[in-house]
Coordinates of C-alpha atoms in Angstrom, one line a residue:
M1 CA -19.8 -2.3 14.8
R2 CA -19.3 1.4 13.9
L3 CA -20.1 2.1 10.3
S4 CA -17.1 4.5 10.0
H5 CA -14.8 1.6 10.8
S6 CA -16.7 -1.0 8.8
L7 CA -15.6 -1.5 5.2
R8 CA -19.0 -3.2 4.5
G9 CA -20.9 -0.3 6.0
R10 CA -19.0 2.3 4.2
L11 CA -19.4 0.6 0.9
L12 CA -23.1 0.3 1.4
W13 CA -23.5 3.9 2.5
F14 CA -21.4 5.1 -0.4
L15 CA -23.4 3.0 -2.9
L16 CA -26.7 4.2 -1.4
A17 CA -25.5 7.8 -1.7
A18 CA -24.4 7.2 -5.3
I19 CA -27.8 5.7 -6.2
T20 CA -29.6 8.6 -4.5
I21 CA -27.5 11.2 -6.3
A22 CA -28.0 9.4 -9.6
A23 CA -31.8 9.2 -9.0
V24 CA -32.0 12.9 -8.1
A25 CA -29.9 13.7 -11.2
Q26 CA -32.2 11.6 -13.4
A27 CA -35.3 13.2 -11.9
S28 CA -33.8 16.7 -12.5
I29 CA -33.0 15.8 -16.1
A30 CA -36.4 14.3 -16.7
Y31 CA -38.1 17.3 -15.2
R32 CA -36.2 19.8 -17.3
T33 CA -36.7 17.7 -20.5
A34 CA -40.5 17.3 -19.8
L35 CA -40.8 21.0 -19.0
R36 CA -39.1 21.9 -22.3
D37 CA -41.3 19.5 -24.2
A38 CA -44.5 20.7 -22.5
D39 CA -43.5 24.3 -23.3
Q40 CA -43.2 23.4 -27.0
I41 CA -46.4 21.4 -27.1
F42 CA -48.6 23.9 -25.2
D43 CA -47.1 26.9 -27.0
Y44 CA -48.1 25.2 -30.3
H45 CA -51.5 24.4 -29.0
M46 CA -52.0 28.0 -27.8
Q47 CA -50.8 29.3 -31.1
Q48 CA -53.2 27.1 -33.1
M49 CA -56.1 28.1 -30.9
A50 CA -55.4 31.8 -31.3
L51 CA -55.1 31.5 -35.0
S52 CA -58.3 29.5 -35.3
L53 CA -60.2 32.2 -33.3
R54 CA -58.6 34.9 -35.4
S55 CA -60.3 33.6 -38.6
S56 CA -63.8 33.5 -36.9
A57 CA -66.4 36.2 -37.1
P58 CA -66.3 38.9 -34.4
L59 CA -67.8 37.7 -31.1
S60 CA -70.7 39.6 -29.5
N61 CA -71.5 40.1 -25.9
M62 CA -74.3 37.5 -26.0
E63 CA -71.9 35.0 -27.5
A64 CA -69.4 35.9 -24.8
R65 CA -72.0 35.0 -22.1
A66 CA -72.7 31.7 -23.8
G67 CA -69.0 31.0 -24.0
V68 CA -68.7 31.9 -20.4
E69 CA -71.3 29.4 -19.4
A70 CA -69.7 26.7 -21.5
D71 CA -66.2 27.2 -20.1
T72 CA -67.0 27.6 -16.5
G73 CA -64.4 26.0 -14.2
N74 CA -61.7 25.5 -16.9
D75 CA -58.5 27.2 -15.6
D76 CA -56.0 25.6 -18.0
L77 CA -56.4 28.0 -20.9
L78 CA -57.7 31.6 -20.7
V79 CA -59.0 33.4 -23.8
Q80 CA -59.6 37.1 -24.2
V81 CA -60.8 39.0 -27.3
W82 CA -60.7 42.8 -27.8
T83 CA -62.0 45.1 -30.5
P84 CA -59.6 47.5 -32.1
D85 CA -60.9 50.3 -29.8
G86 CA -60.0 48.2 -26.6
V87 CA -63.5 46.9 -25.7
Q88 CA -63.3 43.3 -24.4
V89 CA -65.9 41.3 -26.3
F90 CA -65.0 37.8 -25.0
R91 CA -63.3 36.3 -22.0
T92 CA -63.5 32.8 -20.6
V93 CA -64.8 32.6 -17.0
S94 CA -62.0 32.1 -14.6
R95 CA -60.9 33.3 -11.2
A96 CA -57.7 34.6 -12.8
R97 CA -57.7 38.2 -14.0
L98 CA -55.1 39.2 -16.6
P99 CA -54.1 42.7 -17.4
Q100 CA -55.7 44.2 -20.4
R101 CA -52.7 44.5 -22.6
A102 CA -51.4 42.4 -25.4
V103 CA -47.9 41.9 -26.7
L104 CA -48.1 40.2 -30.1
G105 CA -46.5 36.8 -30.1
F106 CA -45.4 34.9 -27.0
S107 CA -44.7 36.7 -23.7
N108 CA -44.7 35.9 -19.9
V109 CA -46.9 38.0 -17.5
E110 CA -46.8 38.0 -13.7
A111 CA -50.3 38.2 -12.4
N112 CA -52.3 36.8 -9.5
G113 CA -49.2 35.6 -7.8
T114 CA -48.1 33.4 -10.6
T115 CA -46.7 33.5 -14.1
Y116 CA -48.8 33.2 -17.3
R117 CA -47.6 32.2 -20.7
I118 CA -49.5 34.4 -23.2
F119 CA -49.8 34.3 -27.0
S120 CA -51.5 37.3 -28.8
V121 CA -52.5 37.7 -32.4
Q122 CA -54.2 40.7 -34.0
T123 CA -56.5 41.1 -37.0
S124 CA -58.3 44.1 -38.5
T125 CA -61.4 43.4 -36.4
Q126 CA -60.1 42.0 -33.1
T127 CA -57.2 41.0 -30.9
V128 CA -57.1 37.4 -29.6
Q129 CA -55.1 36.5 -26.5
V130 CA -54.7 32.9 -25.2
A131 CA -53.0 32.4 -21.8
Q132 CA -52.0 29.5 -19.6
D133 CA -50.7 29.3 -16.1
M134 CA -47.1 28.0 -16.1
A135 CA -47.9 26.0 -13.0
V136 CA -49.8 23.6 -15.2
R137 CA -46.7 22.8 -17.2
R138 CA -44.5 22.5 -14.1
N139 CA -47.0 20.1 -12.5
M140 CA -47.0 18.0 -15.6
A141 CA -43.2 17.9 -15.7
G142 CA -43.0 17.2 -12.0
N143 CA -45.4 14.2 -12.3
L144 CA -43.3 12.8 -15.2
A145 CA -40.1 13.2 -13.2
L146 CA -41.8 11.4 -10.2
R147 CA -42.9 8.6 -12.5
T148 CA -39.3 8.3 -13.7
V149 CA -37.8 8.0 -10.2
G150 CA -40.6 6.0 -8.7
P151 CA -39.4 2.6 -9.9
I152 CA -35.9 3.3 -8.6
A153 CA -37.3 4.2 -5.2
L154 CA -39.4 1.0 -5.2
M155 CA -36.4 -1.1 -6.2
L156 CA -34.0 0.5 -3.8
P157 CA -34.6 -2.0 -0.9
I158 CA -34.0 -4.9 -3.3
L159 CA -31.0 -3.2 -4.8
M160 CA -29.5 -2.6 -1.3
L161 CA -30.0 -6.3 -0.4
V162 CA -28.3 -7.3 -3.6
V163 CA -25.4 -4.9 -2.9
W164 CA -25.1 -6.2 0.7
W165 CA -24.9 -9.8 -0.6
V166 CA -22.2 -8.9 -3.2
V167 CA -20.2 -6.9 -0.7
S168 CA -20.4 -9.6 1.9
G169 CA -19.3 -12.2 -0.6
S170 CA -16.4 -10.0 -1.8
L171 CA -15.2 -9.5 1.8
E172 CA -15.4 -13.2 2.6
P173 CA -11.7 -13.8 1.8
V174 CA -10.8 -11.1 4.4
A175 CA -12.9 -12.9 7.0
R176 CA -11.3 -16.2 6.1
V177 CA -7.8 -14.7 6.5
R178 CA -8.8 -13.2 9.9
S179 CA -10.1 -16.6 11.0
Q180 CA -6.9 -18.3 10.0
V181 CA -4.7 -15.9 11.9
A182 CA -7.0 -15.9 15.0
A183 CA -7.0 -19.7 15.1
R184 CA -3.1 -19.9 15.1
Q185 CA -1.0 -20.8 18.1
A186 CA 1.5 -18.2 19.3
D187 CA 4.5 -20.1 17.8
D188 CA 2.8 -20.9 14.5
L189 CA 4.5 -18.6 11.9
S190 CA 3.6 -20.7 8.8
P191 CA 2.4 -18.7 5.7
V192 CA -1.3 -17.7 5.5
S193 CA -3.1 -19.4 2.5
E194 CA -3.3 -17.1 -0.5
A195 CA -5.7 -19.3 -2.4
G196 CA -8.8 -17.5 -3.8
L197 CA -7.8 -14.0 -2.6
P198 CA -8.8 -11.0 -4.7
D199 CA -6.1 -8.8 -6.1
E200 CA -6.8 -6.0 -3.6
V201 CA -6.2 -8.3 -0.6
L202 CA -3.5 -10.5 -2.0
P203 CA -0.6 -8.0 -1.6
L204 CA -1.6 -7.5 2.1
V205 CA -1.4 -11.3 2.8
Q206 CA 1.8 -11.6 0.8
E207 CA 3.4 -8.9 3.0
L208 CA 2.0 -10.6 6.1
N209 CA 3.6 -13.9 5.0
L210 CA 6.9 -12.1 4.4
L211 CA 6.7 -10.7 7.9
F212 CA 6.0 -14.1 9.3
G213 CA 9.0 -15.4 7.5
R214 CA 11.3 -12.7 8.9
V215 CA 10.0 -13.2 12.4
K216 CA 10.4 -17.0 12.0
T217 CA 14.0 -16.5 10.9
A218 CA 14.6 -14.2 13.9
F219 CA 13.1 -16.8 16.3
E220 CA 15.2 -19.6 14.8
A221 CA 18.3 -17.4 15.1
Q222 CA 17.5 -16.8 18.7
Q223 CA 16.9 -20.5 19.4
N224 CA 20.1 -21.4 17.6
F225 CA 22.0 -18.9 19.6
V226 CA 20.7 -20.2 22.9
A227 CA 21.3 -23.8 21.9
D228 CA 24.8 -23.1 20.6
A229 CA 25.7 -21.0 23.7
A230 CA 24.4 -23.7 26.0
H231 CA 26.3 -26.4 24.1
E232 CA 29.6 -24.7 23.4
L233 CA 30.0 -22.8 26.6
R234 CA 29.7 -26.0 28.7
T235 CA 33.2 -27.1 28.0
P236 CA 35.0 -23.8 28.5
L237 CA 33.1 -23.2 31.7
A238 CA 34.0 -26.6 33.0
A239 CA 37.7 -25.9 32.1
L240 CA 37.5 -22.6 33.9
K241 CA 36.2 -24.3 37.0
L242 CA 39.1 -26.9 36.9
Q243 CA 41.6 -24.1 36.4
A244 CA 40.1 -22.2 39.3
L245 CA 40.5 -25.3 41.4
S246 CA 44.1 -25.7 40.2
L247 CA 44.8 -22.1 41.3
E248 CA 43.3 -22.7 44.7
R249 CA 45.4 -25.8 45.2
A250 CA 48.6 -24.4 43.9
E251 CA 51.3 -24.9 46.5
S252 CA 54.1 -22.7 45.1
E253 CA 54.3 -19.3 43.5
Q254 CA 55.4 -20.8 40.2
A255 CA 52.4 -23.2 40.1
R256 CA 50.1 -20.4 41.0
E257 CA 51.4 -18.3 38.1
V258 CA 50.9 -21.2 35.7
A259 CA 47.3 -21.7 36.9
V260 CA 46.6 -17.9 36.6
G261 CA 47.9 -17.9 33.1
R262 CA 45.8 -20.9 32.1
L263 CA 42.7 -19.3 33.8
S264 CA 43.3 -16.1 32.0
A265 CA 43.6 -17.9 28.6
G266 CA 40.5 -19.8 29.3
I267 CA 38.5 -16.7 30.2
E268 CA 39.8 -15.0 27.0
R269 CA 38.7 -18.0 24.9
A270 CA 35.3 -18.0 26.5
T271 CA 34.9 -14.3 26.0
R272 CA 36.0 -14.6 22.4
M273 CA 33.4 -17.4 21.9
V274 CA 30.6 -15.4 23.5
E275 CA 31.5 -12.3 21.3
Q276 CA 31.5 -14.4 18.1
L277 CA 28.1 -16.0 19.1
L278 CA 26.6 -12.6 19.7
V279 CA 28.0 -11.3 16.3
L280 CA 26.5 -14.4 14.5
A281 CA 23.2 -13.9 16.3
R282 CA 23.1 -10.2 15.4
Q283 CA 23.9 -10.9 11.7
Q284 CA 21.2 -13.5 11.5
A285 CA 18.7 -11.2 13.2
S286 CA 19.6 -8.3 10.8
A287 CA 19.1 -10.6 7.8
A288 CA 15.6 -11.5 9.1
G289 CA 14.8 -7.9 9.9
G290 CA 15.8 -6.5 6.5
A291 CA 18.1 -3.7 7.7
R292 CA 18.6 -0.6 5.6
E293 CA 21.3 -0.8 2.9
Q294 CA 23.6 1.8 1.4
Q295 CA 26.5 2.2 -1.0
V296 CA 29.7 1.0 0.6
D297 CA 33.3 1.3 -0.7
L298 CA 35.0 -2.0 -0.5
A299 CA 38.5 -0.5 -0.7
E300 CA 37.8 1.7 2.3
V301 CA 36.4 -1.4 4.2
A302 CA 39.7 -3.3 3.4
R303 CA 41.9 -0.4 4.6
R304 CA 39.9 -0.2 7.8
A305 CA 40.3 -3.9 8.4
V306 CA 44.0 -3.6 8.0
G307 CA 44.1 -0.7 10.5
D308 CA 42.0 -2.6 13.0
M309 CA 44.2 -5.8 12.8
V310 CA 47.6 -4.3 12.4
A311 CA 48.4 -4.6 16.1
A312 CA 47.6 -8.3 16.1
A313 CA 49.7 -8.8 13.0
Q314 CA 52.7 -6.9 14.5
A315 CA 52.5 -9.0 17.7
K316 CA 52.8 -12.1 15.6
K317 CA 55.3 -10.5 13.2
V318 CA 53.1 -11.0 10.2
D319 CA 53.4 -8.6 7.2
L320 CA 49.8 -7.3 6.8
G321 CA 48.8 -4.8 4.0
V322 CA 46.6 -3.9 1.1
Y323 CA 48.1 -5.5 -2.1
H324 CA 45.6 -3.8 -4.5
A325 CA 42.5 -1.7 -4.1
D326 CA 40.2 -0.5 -6.9
P327 CA 37.4 1.8 -6.0
A328 CA 34.5 -0.5 -5.8
L329 CA 31.0 0.3 -4.5
V330 CA 28.6 -2.4 -3.3
K331 CA 25.1 -2.1 -1.9
G332 CA 25.0 -3.3 1.7
Q333 CA 25.6 -2.6 5.3
G334 CA 28.9 -1.0 6.2
D335 CA 29.2 -2.4 9.7
A336 CA 28.4 -6.0 8.5
L337 CA 31.0 -5.7 5.7
A338 CA 33.6 -4.4 8.2
I339 CA 33.0 -7.5 10.4
L340 CA 33.4 -9.7 7.3
A341 CA 36.7 -8.2 6.4
R342 CA 38.0 -8.2 10.0
N343 CA 37.2 -11.9 10.4
L344 CA 38.9 -12.8 7.2
V345 CA 42.0 -10.9 8.2
D346 CA 41.8 -12.3 11.8
N347 CA 41.6 -15.9 10.5
A348 CA 44.5 -15.3 8.1
I349 CA 46.7 -13.8 10.8
K350 CA 45.8 -16.5 13.3
Y351 CA 46.8 -19.4 11.0
T352 CA 49.9 -17.7 9.4
P353 CA 53.2 -18.5 11.1
G354 CA 55.4 -15.7 12.4
G355 CA 57.3 -13.9 9.6
G356 CA 54.5 -14.7 7.1
R357 CA 52.4 -12.4 5.0
V358 CA 48.7 -11.5 4.7
D359 CA 47.4 -9.4 1.8
L360 CA 44.1 -7.8 1.0
E361 CA 43.0 -7.2 -2.6
V362 CA 39.9 -5.4 -4.0
R363 CA 39.1 -5.7 -7.7
A364 CA 36.3 -4.0 -9.6
G365 CA 34.9 -5.6 -12.7
V366 CA 31.9 -5.4 -15.0
D367 CA 30.5 -8.6 -13.3
G368 CA 30.9 -7.2 -9.8
A369 CA 33.5 -6.4 -7.1
T370 CA 35.8 -8.9 -5.5
L371 CA 37.4 -8.9 -2.0
R372 CA 40.2 -11.4 -1.6
V373 CA 42.4 -12.2 1.5
E374 CA 45.5 -14.3 0.9
D375 CA 48.1 -15.6 3.4
S376 CA 51.3 -17.6 3.4
G377 CA 50.0 -20.1 6.0
P378 CA 49.4 -23.8 5.6
G379 CA 46.0 -23.4 3.9
I380 CA 43.0 -25.7 4.2
P381 CA 42.9 -29.1 2.5
A382 CA 40.4 -29.3 -0.3
E383 CA 38.3 -31.9 1.4
E384 CA 37.9 -29.7 4.5
R385 CA 37.0 -26.4 2.7
E386 CA 33.3 -26.9 2.8
R387 CA 33.1 -28.2 6.4
V388 CA 35.0 -25.2 7.9
F389 CA 31.9 -23.1 7.2
D390 CA 29.9 -25.2 9.8
R391 CA 29.6 -23.5 13.2
F392 CA 32.1 -24.6 15.8
Y393 CA 34.0 -26.8 13.3
R394 CA 37.7 -26.8 13.7
I395 CA 40.3 -28.7 11.6
A396 CA 41.8 -31.6 13.6
G397 CA 45.4 -30.8 14.7
S398 CA 45.0 -27.0 14.4
E399 CA 47.2 -25.2 16.9
A400 CA 45.5 -21.8 16.6
S401 CA 42.9 -20.9 19.2
G402 CA 39.4 -20.0 18.1
S403 CA 35.7 -20.6 18.4
G404 CA 35.1 -22.2 15.0
L405 CA 32.5 -19.4 14.3
G406 CA 34.6 -17.0 12.2
L407 CA 33.9 -18.5 8.7
A408 CA 30.3 -19.1 9.6
I409 CA 29.9 -15.4 10.4
I410 CA 31.7 -14.4 7.2
R411 CA 29.5 -16.7 5.1
A412 CA 26.3 -15.4 6.7
I413 CA 27.2 -11.8 6.0
A414 CA 28.2 -12.7 2.4
E415 CA 24.9 -14.4 1.7
R416 CA 23.0 -11.5 3.1
H417 CA 24.7 -9.3 0.5
G418 CA 24.1 -11.7 -2.4
A419 CA 27.8 -12.5 -2.5
T420 CA 29.6 -15.9 -2.7
L421 CA 32.5 -17.0 -0.5
T422 CA 35.0 -19.5 -1.8
L423 CA 38.1 -20.9 -0.4
G424 CA 41.1 -21.9 -2.5
Q425 CA 44.9 -21.9 -2.6
S426 CA 46.8 -18.7 -3.1
E427 CA 49.0 -18.9 -6.2
R428 CA 51.0 -15.9 -5.1
L429 CA 51.6 -16.6 -1.4
G430 CA 51.0 -20.4 -1.3
G431 CA 48.5 -20.4 1.6
L432 CA 44.8 -19.9 1.8
S433 CA 42.9 -17.6 -0.5
A434 CA 39.4 -16.5 0.7
T435 CA 37.4 -14.7 -2.1
V436 CA 34.2 -12.9 -1.6
K437 CA 32.5 -12.1 -5.0
F438 CA 29.8 -9.4 -4.9
P439 CA 27.1 -9.2 -7.7
A440 CA 27.2 -6.4 -10.2
P441 CA 25.1 -3.3 -9.3

């Protein structure tokens, strides 16, 4: 498992880097603080030593030799004493050699490849100089910084084990979801359990469940299409076969023409049914796939539906037109709404007797837009108005040809757009009134 692709590995490395950076920062701060404190303490100590030597009697060369013998090997502090005429009367024994100059007060001098901190004080009889190698202070500050970081370094393995345990426990829900998905059958599209998931993982699982739901709806639409096609095309295909046999056995030209007409009508009905089945399947698949929506003008949709169906209305001598059209924008899919309007007009023309009338009406209101199609036909009995939405259902005794899918398609499209489809009686024309009510924007 490559760490660059492992969330657990990346978290551990990032935490290790953060701990290391924090430890280095803490060591740096501790070093600087300790060095500053050491400077203050040693400067004070040097100052007090110089002042105490200033008040003493002048040192002689014999005393210098005695002092040399007493201080042999001490390189922490160096002391030099001069007379006013520049003669050195005292110097601690040390391998270090400092220049014979004195700047009163504190100063830093580069000598012997290092830096010395020097404090000088002058009296009427002598000049006292106390010096210290700055490396002593740096070493002390470094040791203090190491003592500060040392416990963190010792605890780092234990800390990494604790972090590993916490990260592994936090990622357990992800592993559980992976196991659930891996153990599924190919046709199992049930939702993944969302119990106990952290807030960071929950949205991913929710979107995954939504995807499963859309795929399941698409599969069901496909299965319904195949089942409906197999069931409903059996009868038309059997009728076509019988009509083909009648054509083959026709003995006269007149009988042959009748058989050809029946065969053509049967083919047209089968074609119409297949087209409606495909339209219904596409609408169901689009609903499952969440197709992109846009602003659609219902008035324009109504006018296009009239233009598409005017030839069919003229052939049947039905007066087709737009009775009223307010500008009304709805959010949806233009192609689907066009199919909805065409099917409403097609049903109205199909069931309206010759010489009748079919009107489209678009109204815009504060509570949403309304598309209404009214006709002067026989209408639908109140007890049948809910059943006609079932696929392949046809009212008994109906003379108009059809597949019984038109209203099912219209309702599926309306539901996709959050609209309601209701059937009633037209008060103005006396026939059927089909009303599609869209929600307010």
